[in-house]
Short mmCIF file of C-alpha atoms in Angstrom, two decimals:
data_model
loop_
_atom_site.label_atom_id
_atom_site.label_comp_id
_atom_site.label_asym_id
_atom_site.label_seq_id
_atom_site.Cartn_x
_atom_site.Cartn_y
_atom_site.Cartn_z
CA MET A 13 11.75 -2.07 9.08
CA ASP A 14 11.75 1.82 9.91
CA PHE A 15 9.74 4.14 7.08
CA PRO A 16 8.97 7.70 7.05
CA SER A 17 4.84 8.23 7.35
CA SER A 18 3.47 9.85 4.86
CA ALA A 19 -0.60 10.41 4.86
CA PRO A 20 -2.47 10.39 1.22
CA VAL A 21 -4.30 13.51 0.76
CA GLU A 22 -7.29 13.80 -1.60
CA VAL A 23 -7.48 13.60 -4.99
CA SER A 24 -9.58 16.14 -7.65
CA GLU A 25 -13.64 14.37 -8.35
CA ASP A 26 -11.51 13.80 -11.89
CA LYS A 27 -8.24 11.90 -11.40
CA ALA A 28 -10.99 9.49 -8.71
CA ALA A 29 -12.92 9.10 -11.91
CA ALA A 30 -9.78 8.46 -13.86
CA MET A 31 -8.95 5.73 -11.15
CA ALA A 32 -12.22 4.13 -11.29
CA GLN A 33 -11.77 3.54 -14.91
CA ALA A 34 -8.56 2.26 -14.86
CA LEU A 35 -9.96 0.01 -11.69
CA GLY A 36 -13.26 -1.15 -13.60
CA VAL A 37 -15.10 -0.40 -10.40
CA ALA A 38 -15.69 3.16 -7.91
CA PRO A 39 -13.27 3.87 -5.08
CA ILE A 40 -15.23 5.45 -2.21
CA TRP A 41 -12.03 7.51 -1.54
CA VAL A 42 -8.49 7.70 -3.07
CA GLY A 43 -5.80 10.15 -2.73
CA LEU A 44 -2.06 10.58 -3.07
CA SER A 45 0.58 11.02 -0.74
CA PRO A 46 2.37 13.52 -1.04
CA GLU A 47 5.95 11.88 -0.34
CA CYS A 48 5.99 8.76 -1.52
CA ASN A 49 3.96 9.84 -4.52
CA ASP A 50 1.56 5.86 -4.29
CA TYR A 51 -1.96 6.27 -4.75
CA VAL A 52 -4.56 4.11 -1.73
CA ALA A 53 -7.77 3.43 -3.32
CA GLU A 54 -9.92 2.15 -1.24
CA LEU A 55 -12.40 -0.05 -2.00
CA GLY A 56 -16.08 -1.29 -0.37
CA SER A 57 -14.66 -4.57 -0.16
CA VAL A 58 -11.81 -6.99 -0.01
CA ALA A 59 -13.54 -9.03 -2.80
CA THR A 60 -13.40 -6.48 -4.45
CA VAL A 61 -9.71 -5.84 -3.48
CA ARG A 62 -9.36 -9.48 -4.45
CA SER A 63 -11.01 -9.53 -7.65
CA CYS A 64 -10.05 -6.04 -8.96
CA GLN A 65 -7.86 -6.43 -12.05
CA PRO A 66 -7.70 -2.81 -13.31
CA ASN A 67 -5.64 -1.96 -17.35
CA LEU A 68 -2.70 -1.26 -16.37
CA THR A 69 -2.08 1.19 -18.92
CA LEU A 70 -4.60 3.49 -17.43
CA LEU A 71 -3.35 2.81 -14.11
CA ALA A 72 0.44 3.69 -15.49
CA SER A 73 -1.22 7.11 -16.76
CA LEU A 74 -2.25 9.13 -13.77
CA GLY A 75 1.80 8.85 -13.17
CA GLY A 76 3.07 8.08 -8.88
CA ARG A 77 4.64 5.65 -8.02
CA GLY A 78 2.46 2.55 -8.05
CA VAL A 79 -1.60 2.57 -6.72
CA ALA A 80 -2.73 0.46 -3.47
CA ILE A 81 -5.93 -0.80 -3.21
CA THR A 82 -7.64 -1.35 0.20
CA ALA A 83 -10.06 -2.61 2.18
CA ARG A 84 -10.93 -2.39 5.57
CA ALA A 85 -10.69 -6.50 6.48
CA ASP A 86 -14.44 -7.71 6.18
CA ASN A 87 -15.38 -9.54 9.61
CA ASN A 88 -11.67 -10.67 9.95
CA LEU A 89 -10.52 -10.72 13.43
CA SER A 90 -6.97 -11.50 12.83
CA TYR A 91 -6.45 -8.46 9.78
CA ASP A 92 -7.55 -4.38 10.48
CA PHE A 93 -7.66 -4.24 6.63
CA GLU A 94 -6.20 -6.04 3.07
CA SER A 95 -4.24 -3.75 0.28
CA ARG A 96 -2.90 -4.91 -3.01
CA TRP A 97 -0.07 -2.31 -4.54
CA PHE A 98 0.81 -2.12 -8.06
CA GLY A 99 3.77 0.10 -10.00
CA PRO A 100 3.62 0.18 -13.65
CA ASN A 101 5.16 2.93 -14.16
CA VAL A 102 8.61 0.90 -11.76
CA GLY A 103 7.87 -1.77 -13.77
CA VAL A 104 6.06 -4.16 -11.52
CA SER A 105 2.36 -5.05 -12.33
CA GLU A 106 1.43 -6.57 -8.88
CA ASP A 107 3.98 -6.61 -5.65
CA PRO A 108 3.66 -9.26 -3.94
CA VAL A 109 4.25 -7.92 -0.69
CA THR A 110 4.84 -3.79 -0.41
CA GLY A 111 6.27 -2.61 2.23
CA SER A 112 6.73 0.91 1.26
CA SER A 113 2.93 0.67 -0.19
CA PHE A 114 2.68 1.27 4.23
CA CYS A 115 3.96 4.45 4.32
CA ALA A 116 0.48 5.99 2.76
CA LEU A 117 -1.40 3.12 4.25
CA ALA A 118 -0.72 3.36 7.84
CA PRO A 119 -1.66 6.21 8.09
CA PHE A 120 -4.61 6.27 6.48
CA TRP A 121 -6.75 3.20 8.12
CA SER A 122 -5.12 4.78 11.65
CA THR A 123 -6.97 7.75 10.37
CA ARG A 124 -10.09 5.40 9.84
CA PHE A 125 -9.67 2.84 13.20
CA LYS A 126 -7.83 5.20 15.67
CA LYS A 127 -5.49 3.06 17.14
CA PRO A 128 -1.27 3.29 16.56
CA THR A 129 -0.27 -1.22 15.38
CA LEU A 130 -2.75 -2.18 12.73
CA GLN A 131 -2.83 -5.75 11.03
CA ALA A 132 -2.36 -6.12 7.77
CA TYR A 133 -2.82 -8.16 4.99
CA GLN A 134 -1.07 -7.67 1.54
CA CYS A 135 -3.24 -10.14 -1.36
CA SER A 136 -1.58 -10.05 -4.07
CA ALA A 137 -1.15 -14.17 -5.93
CA ARG A 138 2.05 -15.21 -3.03
CA GLY A 139 0.45 -12.80 -0.54
CA GLY A 140 1.35 -11.67 3.08
CA ASP A 141 1.38 -10.62 7.08
CA VAL A 142 1.76 -7.53 7.59
CA GLN A 143 2.40 -6.39 10.97
CA VAL A 144 2.50 -1.90 11.11
CA GLU A 145 3.07 0.77 13.91
CA LEU A 146 2.63 4.18 13.26
CA ASP A 147 4.83 6.73 15.04
CA HIS A 148 3.16 9.92 15.50
CA GLU A 149 5.48 12.34 16.72
CA ARG A 150 8.54 11.23 14.64
CA GLU A 151 6.52 10.84 11.48
CA ARG A 152 7.44 7.61 10.99
CA ILE A 153 6.43 4.08 11.22
CA LYS A 154 7.03 0.12 12.68
CA ILE A 155 6.50 -3.00 9.30
CA ARG A 156 7.17 -5.23 10.86
CA GLY A 157 6.68 -9.48 8.98
CA ARG A 158 8.08 -12.28 7.39
CA ALA A 159 10.65 -12.02 4.16
CA ILE A 160 11.09 -14.90 1.44
CA THR A 161 14.26 -14.71 -0.28
CA VAL A 162 13.66 -14.13 -3.77
CA ILE A 163 16.83 -13.88 -4.68
CA GLU A 164 21.37 -14.10 -3.83
CA GLY A 165 24.31 -12.14 -4.73
CA ASN A 166 27.41 -9.74 -4.09
CA ILE A 167 28.22 -6.37 -4.99
CA ILE A 168 31.44 -6.01 -6.32
CA LYS A 169 32.33 -2.55 -5.14
CA PRO A 170 34.80 -2.24 -8.39
CA PRO A 171 38.49 -0.61 -7.22
CA PRO A 172 38.90 3.07 -7.86
CA GLN A 173 40.46 4.75 -10.84
#
């Protein structure tokens, strides 16, 4: 899939403190992706990302579309980083694998690792492997992974009136 890149911009200390309260853990860094309207909260470890039980009501009160929590992978040669995504303002408690979250996560981690192609794992209950490739020149991200079909159907266009 080909998505726009939207690097998060660091938020105010007040907003970061509100994020810490909503997550129940103090993030290392908090930013907001202006185009996606998603927050990115870097946590201290993958274990913290995996065990985090955010208060979804407080997360919703922060505004924005959703919140990606993330950490550098712990001594793992398979992944560069792991993440989870919560979207209480769009009716999603936690999404299993959120392609659009990587619009903000890819530029965030690409800057830190100083490389354009990264291996990620979204560590939700279902989980999923994702490869992201950042094209700085085009400000686009290629997202690769395996999809799971959860519903099939037909959309029928009504006849013109």
